[in-house]
mmCIF file of C-alpha atoms in Angstrom:
data_model
loop_
_atom_site.group_PDB
_atom_site.id
_atom_site.type_symbol
_atom_site.label_atom_id
_atom_site.label_comp_id
_atom_site.label_asym_id
_atom_site.label_seq_id
_atom_site.Cartn_x
_atom_site.Cartn_y
_atom_site.Cartn_z
ATOM 1 C CA MET A 23 35.423 60.594 83.066
ATOM 2 C CA ASP A 24 38.151 62.840 84.445
ATOM 3 C CA ILE A 25 40.347 61.968 87.416
ATOM 4 C CA LYS A 26 38.428 64.070 89.924
ATOM 5 C CA GLU A 27 35.118 62.461 88.931
ATOM 6 C CA GLN A 28 36.688 59.023 89.182
ATOM 7 C CA VAL A 29 38.149 59.654 92.648
ATOM 8 C CA ASN A 30 34.928 61.332 93.783
ATOM 9 C CA GLY A 31 33.030 58.180 92.785
ATOM 10 C CA TRP A 32 35.417 56.057 94.845
ATOM 11 C CA LEU A 33 35.025 58.389 97.840
ATOM 12 C CA ILE A 34 31.228 58.312 97.583
ATOM 13 C CA SER A 35 31.307 54.506 97.432
ATOM 14 C CA LEU A 36 33.669 54.324 100.407
ATOM 15 C CA GLY A 37 31.458 56.737 102.327
ATOM 16 C CA ASN A 38 28.357 54.700 101.563
ATOM 17 C CA ARG A 39 30.062 51.564 102.894
ATOM 18 C CA SER A 40 30.985 53.333 106.129
ATOM 19 C CA GLY A 41 27.712 55.231 106.529
ATOM 20 C CA LYS A 42 29.346 58.607 105.897
ATOM 21 C CA HIS A 43 29.043 61.309 103.271
ATOM 22 C CA PHE A 44 32.413 61.474 101.483
ATOM 23 C CA ARG A 45 33.128 63.577 98.398
ATOM 24 C CA LEU A 46 35.637 65.911 96.825
ATOM 25 C CA ILE A 47 35.031 69.639 97.085
ATOM 26 C CA ASP A 48 37.156 71.625 94.645
ATOM 27 C CA GLY A 49 39.531 68.674 94.344
ATOM 28 C CA VAL A 50 39.921 68.216 98.104
ATOM 29 C CA PHE A 51 38.514 65.687 100.560
ATOM 30 C CA ALA A 52 38.979 66.350 104.273
ATOM 31 C CA ALA A 53 37.671 64.366 107.227
ATOM 32 C CA LYS A 54 38.401 63.545 110.840
ATOM 33 C CA ASP A 55 38.135 60.141 112.460
ATOM 34 C CA GLU A 56 36.547 59.402 115.842
ATOM 35 C CA ASP A 57 39.799 60.415 117.580
ATOM 36 C CA GLY A 58 39.914 63.788 115.824
ATOM 37 C CA GLN A 59 42.756 62.802 113.477
ATOM 38 C CA GLU A 60 42.580 64.794 110.240
ATOM 39 C CA TYR A 61 42.990 63.183 106.815
ATOM 40 C CA VAL A 62 43.145 65.060 103.530
ATOM 41 C CA ILE A 63 43.186 63.863 99.935
ATOM 42 C CA GLU A 64 43.908 66.416 97.253
ATOM 43 C CA ILE A 65 44.025 66.295 93.475
ATOM 44 C CA PRO A 66 45.722 69.458 92.218
ATOM 45 C CA GLU A 67 44.693 70.869 88.841
ATOM 46 C CA SER A 68 46.274 69.075 85.895
ATOM 47 C CA SER A 69 47.641 66.323 88.119
ATOM 48 C CA GLU A 70 47.332 62.594 87.758
ATOM 49 C CA GLN A 71 48.309 61.963 91.348
ATOM 50 C CA LEU A 72 46.464 61.789 94.645
ATOM 51 C CA TYR A 73 48.103 63.609 97.519
ATOM 52 C CA PHE A 74 47.244 62.105 100.884
ATOM 53 C CA CYS A 75 48.280 64.115 103.936
ATOM 54 C CA ALA A 76 47.666 64.173 107.666
ATOM 55 C CA PRO A 77 49.143 66.054 110.602
ATOM 56 C CA ILE A 78 51.314 63.844 112.789
ATOM 57 C CA ALA A 79 52.145 66.127 115.706
ATOM 58 C CA ALA A 80 52.269 69.724 116.808
ATOM 59 C CA LEU A 81 55.648 71.021 117.872
ATOM 60 C CA HIS A 82 55.883 72.964 121.096
ATOM 61 C CA GLU A 83 56.214 76.685 120.468
ATOM 62 C CA ASP A 84 59.143 76.975 122.839
ATOM 63 C CA SER A 85 60.963 73.824 121.764
ATOM 64 C CA GLU A 86 64.339 73.758 120.081
ATOM 65 C CA LYS A 87 63.306 72.660 116.581
ATOM 66 C CA THR A 88 66.777 71.885 115.242
ATOM 67 C CA SER A 89 66.762 68.329 116.608
ATOM 68 C CA ASP A 90 63.185 67.826 115.369
ATOM 69 C CA PHE A 91 64.132 68.947 111.854
ATOM 70 C CA GLU A 92 67.212 66.729 111.962
ATOM 71 C CA CYS A 93 64.983 63.808 112.900
ATOM 72 C CA LEU A 94 62.569 64.616 110.042
ATOM 73 C CA MET A 95 65.413 64.652 107.536
ATOM 74 C CA LYS A 96 66.762 61.322 108.791
ATOM 75 C CA TRP A 97 63.332 59.719 108.690
ATOM 76 C CA ASN A 98 62.703 60.993 105.162
ATOM 77 C CA LEU A 99 65.961 59.478 103.895
ATOM 78 C CA TYR A 100 64.926 56.592 101.608
ATOM 79 C CA GLY A 101 61.421 56.650 103.150
ATOM 80 C CA LEU A 102 62.247 53.659 105.347
ATOM 81 C CA LYS A 103 60.794 55.111 108.572
ATOM 82 C CA THR A 104 57.939 56.747 106.668
ATOM 83 C CA PHE A 105 56.759 53.753 104.612
ATOM 84 C CA GLY A 106 57.508 55.579 101.365
ATOM 85 C CA GLY A 107 55.824 58.776 102.521
ATOM 86 C CA THR A 108 57.394 62.099 103.427
ATOM 87 C CA LEU A 109 57.321 64.279 106.520
ATOM 88 C CA SER A 110 57.304 68.051 106.376
ATOM 89 C CA TYR A 111 57.000 70.996 108.719
ATOM 90 C CA GLU A 112 54.041 73.332 108.244
ATOM 91 C CA GLU A 113 55.199 76.622 109.714
ATOM 92 C CA SER A 114 51.768 78.292 109.714
ATOM 93 C CA THR A 115 50.355 75.647 112.073
ATOM 94 C CA ASN A 116 53.618 74.518 113.707
ATOM 95 C CA ARG A 117 52.777 70.912 112.812
ATOM 96 C CA ILE A 118 54.534 67.972 111.247
ATOM 97 C CA ILE A 119 52.585 66.687 108.246
ATOM 98 C CA PHE A 120 52.787 63.200 106.716
ATOM 99 C CA HIS A 121 52.439 63.064 102.901
ATOM 100 C CA TYR A 122 51.871 60.100 100.634
ATOM 101 C CA ILE A 123 51.493 60.323 96.838
ATOM 102 C CA VAL A 124 49.842 57.772 94.541
ATOM 103 C CA ARG A 125 49.254 57.867 90.797
ATOM 104 C CA VAL A 126 45.547 57.589 90.039
ATOM 105 C CA ASP A 127 46.138 55.331 87.003
ATOM 106 C CA THR A 128 47.469 52.612 89.344
ATOM 107 C CA LEU A 129 44.167 52.490 91.232
ATOM 108 C CA ASP A 130 40.694 51.123 90.867
ATOM 109 C CA GLU A 131 37.968 51.388 93.518
ATOM 110 C CA ASN A 132 39.291 48.488 95.606
ATOM 111 C CA ARG A 133 42.914 49.618 95.369
ATOM 112 C CA PHE A 134 41.850 53.149 96.308
ATOM 113 C CA CYS A 135 40.094 51.844 99.444
ATOM 114 C CA ASP A 136 43.111 49.672 100.289
ATOM 115 C CA THR A 137 45.482 52.608 99.751
ATOM 116 C CA PHE A 138 43.373 54.911 101.923
ATOM 117 C CA ASN A 139 43.229 52.315 104.707
ATOM 118 C CA ARG A 140 46.983 51.711 104.390
ATOM 119 C CA PHE A 141 47.546 55.480 104.573
ATOM 120 C CA ILE A 142 45.520 55.661 107.803
ATOM 121 C CA ALA A 143 47.617 52.817 109.253
ATOM 122 C CA MET A 144 50.845 54.558 108.176
ATOM 123 C CA VAL A 145 49.723 57.797 109.854
ATOM 124 C CA ARG A 146 49.090 55.947 113.100
ATOM 125 C CA ASP A 147 52.449 54.156 112.913
ATOM 126 C CA VAL A 148 54.397 57.346 112.175
ATOM 127 C CA GLN A 149 52.530 59.161 114.979
ATOM 128 C CA LYS A 150 53.501 56.406 117.383
ATOM 129 C CA MET A 151 57.165 56.600 116.324
ATOM 130 C CA TRP A 152 57.123 60.412 116.652
ATOM 131 C CA LEU A 153 55.632 60.148 120.134
ATOM 132 C CA GLU A 154 58.373 57.700 121.115
ATOM 133 C CA TYR A 155 61.000 60.035 119.636
ATOM 134 C CA SER A 156 59.509 62.999 121.528
ATOM 135 C CA GLN A 157 59.446 61.101 124.806
ATOM 136 C CA THR A 158 63.037 59.964 124.329
ATOM 137 C CA LYS A 159 64.041 63.551 123.549
ATOM 138 C CA VAL A 160 62.332 64.790 126.729
ATOM 139 C CA ASN A 161 63.840 61.995 128.848
ATOM 140 C CA THR A 162 67.312 62.570 127.386
ATOM 141 C CA GLY A 163 66.973 66.289 128.017
ATOM 142 C CA GLN A 164 65.975 65.620 131.610
ATOM 143 C CA GLN A 165 68.931 63.249 132.070
ATOM 144 C CA ILE A 166 71.325 65.915 130.771
ATOM 145 C CA GLU A 167 69.746 68.505 133.065
ATOM 146 C CA ASP A 168 70.015 66.099 136.032
ATOM 147 C CA PHE A 169 73.658 65.423 135.172
ATOM 148 C CA ASN A 170 74.403 69.167 134.944
ATOM 149 C CA MET A 171 72.755 69.693 138.341
ATOM 150 C CA MET A 172 74.902 66.922 139.873
ATOM 151 C CA MET A 173 78.052 68.453 138.426
ATOM 152 C CA ARG A 174 77.273 71.823 140.066
ATOM 153 C CA VAL A 175 77.309 70.314 143.563
#
């Protein structure tokens, strides 16, 4: 059994347990949860790894992205804020994407289900941290603007 067949079997089993129809299509599984959060699992050709990914946030078109990119680089350092995953910027959609890679040979059906559930939890945690960062950035920006207004008086 090749890797894609193996992972497809795990997805089908997981789907059956949750009352959903899960399966790989051309090496890719994509689904949304009840909140509309997207999750993707991909197995590229000739790879022995699963690539989990999910969008974390959309950046505002008019925002200054330099501080956002600086934050992404800091969070990616050692993977401490990202639980071993990686954050990237997808220019075509203007979104921040969370990535997590796992070797298939370290998994069985139960470990796959645990890893997928852990990935979902990591996505939620990173989203929460990004939201807090974004709110702090907005509040700090407003404080600077307020200060500049006071200095003009």
